[in-house]
Amino acid sequence: MATASPPLASGRKAKDIISAARESLAKMIGGQPQDIIFTSGGTESNNLVIHSVLRHFHKAHASEGDTAERRLLEEGATPHFVTCTVEHDSIRLPLEHLVEEQVAAVTFVPVSKVNGQAEADDILAAIRPATCLVTIMLANNETGVIMPIPELGQRIAALNQQRVASGLPRVLLHTDAAQALGKRRVDVRDLGVDFLTIVGHKLYGPRIGALYVRGLGERTPLYPMLFGGGQERGFRPGTENTPMIAGLGKAAELVTENCEAYEAHMRAVRDYLEARLVAEFNRKIHFNSQFPGTERLPNTCNFSIRGPQLQGRLVLARCRTLLASVGAACHSDQGDRPSPVLLSCGIPADVARNALRLSVGRSTTRAEVDLVVQDLKQAVARLEGQA
C-alpha cells in the first residue's frame, strides 16, 4: 500500500483519499477540513488535548509582557483543569496523573443527582484565574445523558471576553463526542467548542479516531506528543493508516446522509425495549438513566432488575442470547462493584450493582428485542430458582 507522502501516482491517490475523508468528517460535524487531525482513537485524541493545553499554559506564561498571565506564573500558579465525575477514563486518568505528578490541579465537578448532568452553573463556578481547560463529554457512555455543552460554550465565550480584557488566558472547551456521533446531529458551531473528539467504531467505522481543533494552530493551540515524519502537518506524525482513514471517512459520510433516520429508528426500538422490560418485570425494573426533563441518546437503556441475587454480571452469565455490558464496555471487568458513574448520578449501590447497559443499533429489530427480553426473563428465573 502506498503512503500519502511520495510524489508517485499511488501516493497522490492515497493523499486524495485522506483529503476526502477529512472533508467528510468536517462536514459531519460542521467544521473545516483543515481543523481535523487523524489519530489512533479517542484515547489518543483526549490525551493530545490535555497535553497541548498544559504545554500552551507554560509557553504562554513564559512569554514576555507584564500581563496577568505572566503574573500567574511568577506567583507559582498551577494550570487548572475542570471536568466532571462521570468522564471516560481517557480523560479522568490523564488528569489524575497530572495531579499525582504535581504539575496541574483538577476540579472534578459532581453531576446532579436530579438530572444526571454536569450543570453549567457548577462548572462555571469551578473556574479559577489559572483554569486553562474545561473538558466535559457530550453524552455519557453509560447513561446516555446529554451534557449542556451548547450552554457551556456560550457562557465560557462570554467569560473569556472578560478574562482577555483583564489579561487572563482564555479557557478552552473540549468535548469528547465519541458516544454521541452517529446517534444525533453534532455541530461544532452550535456547541461552541475548541476541541472535539471523534471515535470511528462508535459510528460504525474502523477503530481509528480524529480530533477537531477550531482554528488549528492559529486560534487554538495543538502541540504534538510524537515526533517523526511530519504527517498531519506535524501535529500527529506517523505514516497514515490510509485504509482505516478511508473507512472513517465513509462512516462519516453515511452519518451525514442518514443521521435523522438512524436516530429515529434507534429511539423507537429503545422505547419498545423499555416498554417490554416494564411489561415483563413490572416494579422490579429500575431505569438508571431516565431523569425527568433530561435528554439522552436514542440508543441507550441502562436498567437494573431489583433482587438480592440479580447482580448484572450474574444475569448476563445466564443469558444465552443477549450480549451486553454492566457498564462501560471498554472496561467492564469490575466484578460486582457498582458503576462509579451510576453512583455519581445518585443510583443506590444495591440498584447500581444490578445494572445492565443495553444499546440498540441501526439494524436492531423489535423481534430481536423480544428475544432479548425473553432471555433476560429466563436468566432471572434461573437465578431466583437457585435462591
PDB file of C-alpha atoms in Angstrom, residues 43-193:
ATOM      1  CA  THR A  43      -7.805   7.887  23.997  1.00  0.00           C
ATOM      2  CA  GLU A  44      -5.064   9.500  21.928  1.00  0.00           C
ATOM      3  CA  SER A  45      -7.295  12.433  20.948  1.00  0.00           C
ATOM      4  CA  ASN A  46      -8.242  13.126  24.561  1.00  0.00           C
ATOM      5  CA  ASN A  47      -4.652  12.845  25.774  1.00  0.00           C
ATOM      6  CA  LEU A  48      -3.486  15.109  22.947  1.00  0.00           C
ATOM      7  CA  VAL A  49      -5.896  17.835  24.065  1.00  0.00           C
ATOM      8  CA  ILE A  50      -4.753  17.666  27.694  1.00  0.00           C
ATOM      9  CA  HIS A  51      -1.068  17.565  26.680  1.00  0.00           C
ATOM     10  CA  SER A  52      -1.489  20.542  24.338  1.00  0.00           C
ATOM     11  CA  VAL A  53      -3.332  22.750  26.803  1.00  0.00           C
ATOM     12  CA  LEU A  54      -0.761  22.048  29.515  1.00  0.00           C
ATOM     13  CA  ARG A  55       2.094  22.901  27.120  1.00  0.00           C
ATOM     14  CA  HIS A  56       0.338  26.044  25.981  1.00  0.00           C
ATOM     15  CA  PHE A  57      -0.215  27.230  29.557  1.00  0.00           C
ATOM     16  CA  HIS A  58       3.513  27.135  30.277  1.00  0.00           C
ATOM     17  CA  LYS A  59       4.512  28.507  26.892  1.00  0.00           C
ATOM     18  CA  ALA A  60       2.066  31.419  27.064  1.00  0.00           C
ATOM     19  CA  HIS A  61       3.025  32.276  30.630  1.00  0.00           C
ATOM     20  CA  ALA A  62       6.721  32.298  29.755  1.00  0.00           C
ATOM     21  CA  SER A  63       6.191  34.909  27.025  1.00  0.00           C
ATOM     22  CA  GLU A  64       7.246  38.489  27.511  1.00  0.00           C
ATOM     23  CA  GLY A  65       4.966  41.191  28.852  1.00  0.00           C
ATOM     24  CA  ASP A  66       3.673  42.305  32.219  1.00  0.00           C
ATOM     25  CA  THR A  67       0.231  40.685  31.996  1.00  0.00           C
ATOM     26  CA  ALA A  68      -1.976  38.888  34.460  1.00  0.00           C
ATOM     27  CA  GLU A  69      -0.963  35.669  32.667  1.00  0.00           C
ATOM     28  CA  ARG A  70       2.704  36.259  33.381  1.00  0.00           C
ATOM     29  CA  ARG A  71       1.988  37.216  36.992  1.00  0.00           C
ATOM     30  CA  LEU A  72       0.137  33.916  37.431  1.00  0.00           C
ATOM     31  CA  LEU A  73       3.333  32.062  36.530  1.00  0.00           C
ATOM     32  CA  GLU A  74       5.516  34.253  38.733  1.00  0.00           C
ATOM     33  CA  GLU A  75       3.174  33.583  41.641  1.00  0.00           C
ATOM     34  CA  GLY A  76       3.596  29.859  41.080  1.00  0.00           C
ATOM     35  CA  ALA A  77       0.092  29.253  39.754  1.00  0.00           C
ATOM     36  CA  THR A  78      -0.589  25.676  38.717  1.00  0.00           C
ATOM     37  CA  PRO A  79      -2.511  25.083  35.477  1.00  0.00           C
ATOM     38  CA  HIS A  80      -6.052  24.131  36.384  1.00  0.00           C
ATOM     39  CA  PHE A  81      -8.474  21.808  34.593  1.00  0.00           C
ATOM     40  CA  VAL A  82     -12.204  21.401  35.141  1.00  0.00           C
ATOM     41  CA  THR A  83     -14.025  18.172  34.318  1.00  0.00           C
ATOM     42  CA  CYS A  84     -16.824  16.093  35.853  1.00  0.00           C
ATOM     43  CA  THR A  85     -17.148  12.886  37.832  1.00  0.00           C
ATOM     44  CA  VAL A  86     -18.608  10.737  35.029  1.00  0.00           C
ATOM     45  CA  GLU A  87     -15.958  11.223  32.338  1.00  0.00           C
ATOM     46  CA  HIS A  88     -14.390   8.364  30.413  1.00  0.00           C
ATOM     47  CA  ASP A  89     -11.121   7.014  31.816  1.00  0.00           C
ATOM     48  CA  SER A  90      -9.198   8.525  28.892  1.00  0.00           C
ATOM     49  CA  ILE A  91      -9.987  11.928  30.440  1.00  0.00           C
ATOM     50  CA  ARG A  92     -10.070  11.050  34.130  1.00  0.00           C
ATOM     51  CA  LEU A  93      -6.848   9.058  34.337  1.00  0.00           C
ATOM     52  CA  PRO A  94      -4.568  11.520  32.454  1.00  0.00           C
ATOM     53  CA  LEU A  95      -5.842  14.339  34.658  1.00  0.00           C
ATOM     54  CA  GLU A  96      -5.365  12.291  37.831  1.00  0.00           C
ATOM     55  CA  HIS A  97      -1.816  11.530  36.634  1.00  0.00           C
ATOM     56  CA  LEU A  98      -1.076  15.258  36.281  1.00  0.00           C
ATOM     57  CA  VAL A  99      -2.280  15.790  39.844  1.00  0.00           C
ATOM     58  CA  GLU A 100      -0.098  12.933  41.114  1.00  0.00           C
ATOM     59  CA  GLU A 101       2.900  14.448  39.325  1.00  0.00           C
ATOM     60  CA  GLN A 102       2.024  17.828  40.877  1.00  0.00           C
ATOM     61  CA  VAL A 103       2.022  19.573  37.518  1.00  0.00           C
ATOM     62  CA  ALA A 104      -1.669  20.502  37.420  1.00  0.00           C
ATOM     63  CA  ALA A 105      -4.739  20.965  39.591  1.00  0.00           C
ATOM     64  CA  VAL A 106      -8.067  19.414  38.638  1.00  0.00           C
ATOM     65  CA  THR A 107     -11.626  20.016  39.821  1.00  0.00           C
ATOM     66  CA  PHE A 108     -13.993  17.081  39.304  1.00  0.00           C
ATOM     67  CA  VAL A 109     -17.461  18.634  39.312  1.00  0.00           C
ATOM     68  CA  PRO A 110     -20.159  16.224  40.591  1.00  0.00           C
ATOM     69  CA  VAL A 111     -23.096  15.566  38.306  1.00  0.00           C
ATOM     70  CA  SER A 112     -26.575  16.429  39.504  1.00  0.00           C
ATOM     71  CA  LYS A 113     -28.477  13.612  41.154  1.00  0.00           C
ATOM     72  CA  VAL A 114     -31.649  15.212  39.793  1.00  0.00           C
ATOM     73  CA  ASN A 115     -30.789  15.210  36.081  1.00  0.00           C
ATOM     74  CA  GLY A 116     -27.548  13.233  35.718  1.00  0.00           C
ATOM     75  CA  GLN A 117     -25.836  16.218  34.079  1.00  0.00           C
ATOM     76  CA  ALA A 118     -22.758  18.236  34.888  1.00  0.00           C
ATOM     77  CA  GLU A 119     -24.579  21.533  35.260  1.00  0.00           C
ATOM     78  CA  ALA A 120     -23.222  24.682  33.640  1.00  0.00           C
ATOM     79  CA  ASP A 121     -23.524  26.738  36.849  1.00  0.00           C
ATOM     80  CA  ASP A 122     -21.374  24.253  38.771  1.00  0.00           C
ATOM     81  CA  ILE A 123     -18.751  24.095  36.024  1.00  0.00           C
ATOM     82  CA  LEU A 124     -18.517  27.879  35.710  1.00  0.00           C
ATOM     83  CA  ALA A 125     -18.226  28.170  39.491  1.00  0.00           C
ATOM     84  CA  ALA A 126     -15.183  25.873  39.421  1.00  0.00           C
ATOM     85  CA  ILE A 127     -13.216  28.099  37.012  1.00  0.00           C
ATOM     86  CA  ARG A 128     -10.234  29.922  38.523  1.00  0.00           C
ATOM     87  CA  PRO A 129      -7.777  32.506  37.136  1.00  0.00           C
ATOM     88  CA  ALA A 130      -5.381  29.648  36.243  1.00  0.00           C
ATOM     89  CA  THR A 131      -8.043  27.484  34.589  1.00  0.00           C
ATOM     90  CA  CYS A 132      -6.908  26.526  31.099  1.00  0.00           C
ATOM     91  CA  LEU A 133      -9.367  23.795  30.022  1.00  0.00           C
ATOM     92  CA  VAL A 134     -12.910  22.648  30.662  1.00  0.00           C
ATOM     93  CA  THR A 135     -13.476  19.130  29.328  1.00  0.00           C
ATOM     94  CA  ILE A 136     -16.982  17.649  29.527  1.00  0.00           C
ATOM     95  CA  MET A 137     -18.248  14.732  27.437  1.00  0.00           C
ATOM     96  CA  LEU A 138     -21.117  15.412  25.033  1.00  0.00           C
ATOM     97  CA  ALA A 139     -23.042  12.303  26.117  1.00  0.00           C
ATOM     98  CA  ASN A 140     -22.300   9.835  28.869  1.00  0.00           C
ATOM     99  CA  ASN A 141     -21.360   6.368  27.678  1.00  0.00           C
ATOM    100  CA  GLU A 142     -23.236   4.527  30.456  1.00  0.00           C
ATOM    101  CA  THR A 143     -26.411   6.550  30.909  1.00  0.00           C
ATOM    102  CA  GLY A 144     -26.671   8.265  27.533  1.00  0.00           C
ATOM    103  CA  VAL A 145     -27.378  11.584  29.303  1.00  0.00           C
ATOM    104  CA  ILE A 146     -26.648  14.599  27.078  1.00  0.00           C
ATOM    105  CA  MET A 147     -24.497  17.264  28.730  1.00  0.00           C
ATOM    106  CA  PRO A 148     -25.263  21.002  28.319  1.00  0.00           C
ATOM    107  CA  ILE A 149     -22.324  21.730  26.007  1.00  0.00           C
ATOM    108  CA  PRO A 150     -24.035  24.477  23.923  1.00  0.00           C
ATOM    109  CA  GLU A 151     -24.825  26.420  27.098  1.00  0.00           C
ATOM    110  CA  LEU A 152     -21.285  25.898  28.341  1.00  0.00           C
ATOM    111  CA  GLY A 153     -19.891  27.084  25.009  1.00  0.00           C
ATOM    112  CA  GLN A 154     -21.901  30.307  25.152  1.00  0.00           C
ATOM    113  CA  ARG A 155     -21.114  31.067  28.766  1.00  0.00           C
ATOM    114  CA  ILE A 156     -17.413  30.306  28.508  1.00  0.00           C
ATOM    115  CA  ALA A 157     -17.195  32.525  25.392  1.00  0.00           C
ATOM    116  CA  ALA A 158     -18.729  35.385  27.390  1.00  0.00           C
ATOM    117  CA  LEU A 159     -16.408  34.710  30.322  1.00  0.00           C
ATOM    118  CA  ASN A 160     -13.397  34.693  28.006  1.00  0.00           C
ATOM    119  CA  GLN A 161     -14.181  38.219  26.841  1.00  0.00           C
ATOM    120  CA  GLN A 162     -13.860  39.369  30.444  1.00  0.00           C
ATOM    121  CA  ARG A 163     -10.719  37.302  31.037  1.00  0.00           C
ATOM    122  CA  VAL A 164      -8.935  38.599  27.942  1.00  0.00           C
ATOM    123  CA  ALA A 165      -9.828  42.187  28.883  1.00  0.00           C
ATOM    124  CA  SER A 166      -8.151  41.659  32.264  1.00  0.00           C
ATOM    125  CA  GLY A 167      -5.116  39.910  30.802  1.00  0.00           C
ATOM    126  CA  LEU A 168      -6.079  36.377  31.819  1.00  0.00           C
ATOM    127  CA  PRO A 169      -5.812  33.441  29.397  1.00  0.00           C
ATOM    128  CA  ARG A 170      -8.858  32.103  27.571  1.00  0.00           C
ATOM    129  CA  VAL A 171     -10.465  28.983  28.972  1.00  0.00           C
ATOM    130  CA  LEU A 172     -10.567  26.365  26.221  1.00  0.00           C
ATOM    131  CA  LEU A 173     -13.514  23.980  25.911  1.00  0.00           C
ATOM    132  CA  HIS A 174     -13.228  20.320  24.882  1.00  0.00           C
ATOM    133  CA  THR A 175     -15.941  17.729  24.467  1.00  0.00           C
ATOM    134  CA  ASP A 176     -15.491  14.019  23.911  1.00  0.00           C
ATOM    135  CA  ALA A 177     -18.244  13.335  21.365  1.00  0.00           C
ATOM    136  CA  ALA A 178     -17.419   9.640  20.978  1.00  0.00           C
ATOM    137  CA  GLN A 179     -20.738   8.384  22.277  1.00  0.00           C
ATOM    138  CA  ALA A 180     -22.968  10.955  20.570  1.00  0.00           C
ATOM    139  CA  LEU A 181     -21.717  10.900  16.986  1.00  0.00           C
ATOM    140  CA  GLY A 182     -23.855   8.766  14.688  1.00  0.00           C
ATOM    141  CA  LYS A 183     -26.757   8.835  17.136  1.00  0.00           C
ATOM    142  CA  ARG A 184     -27.677  12.507  16.982  1.00  0.00           C
ATOM    143  CA  ARG A 185     -26.696  15.522  14.898  1.00  0.00           C
ATOM    144  CA  VAL A 186     -23.480  17.143  16.170  1.00  0.00           C
ATOM    145  CA  ASP A 187     -22.365  20.594  15.008  1.00  0.00           C
ATOM    146  CA  VAL A 188     -19.311  22.310  16.452  1.00  0.00           C
ATOM    147  CA  ARG A 189     -20.798  25.721  15.631  1.00  0.00           C
ATOM    148  CA  ASP A 190     -23.775  25.028  17.894  1.00  0.00           C
ATOM    149  CA  LEU A 191     -21.588  23.518  20.607  1.00  0.00           C
ATOM    150  CA  GLY A 192     -19.056  26.367  20.663  1.00  0.00           C
ATOM    151  CA  VAL A 193     -16.166  24.018  21.472  1.00  0.00           C
TER     152      VAL A 193
END
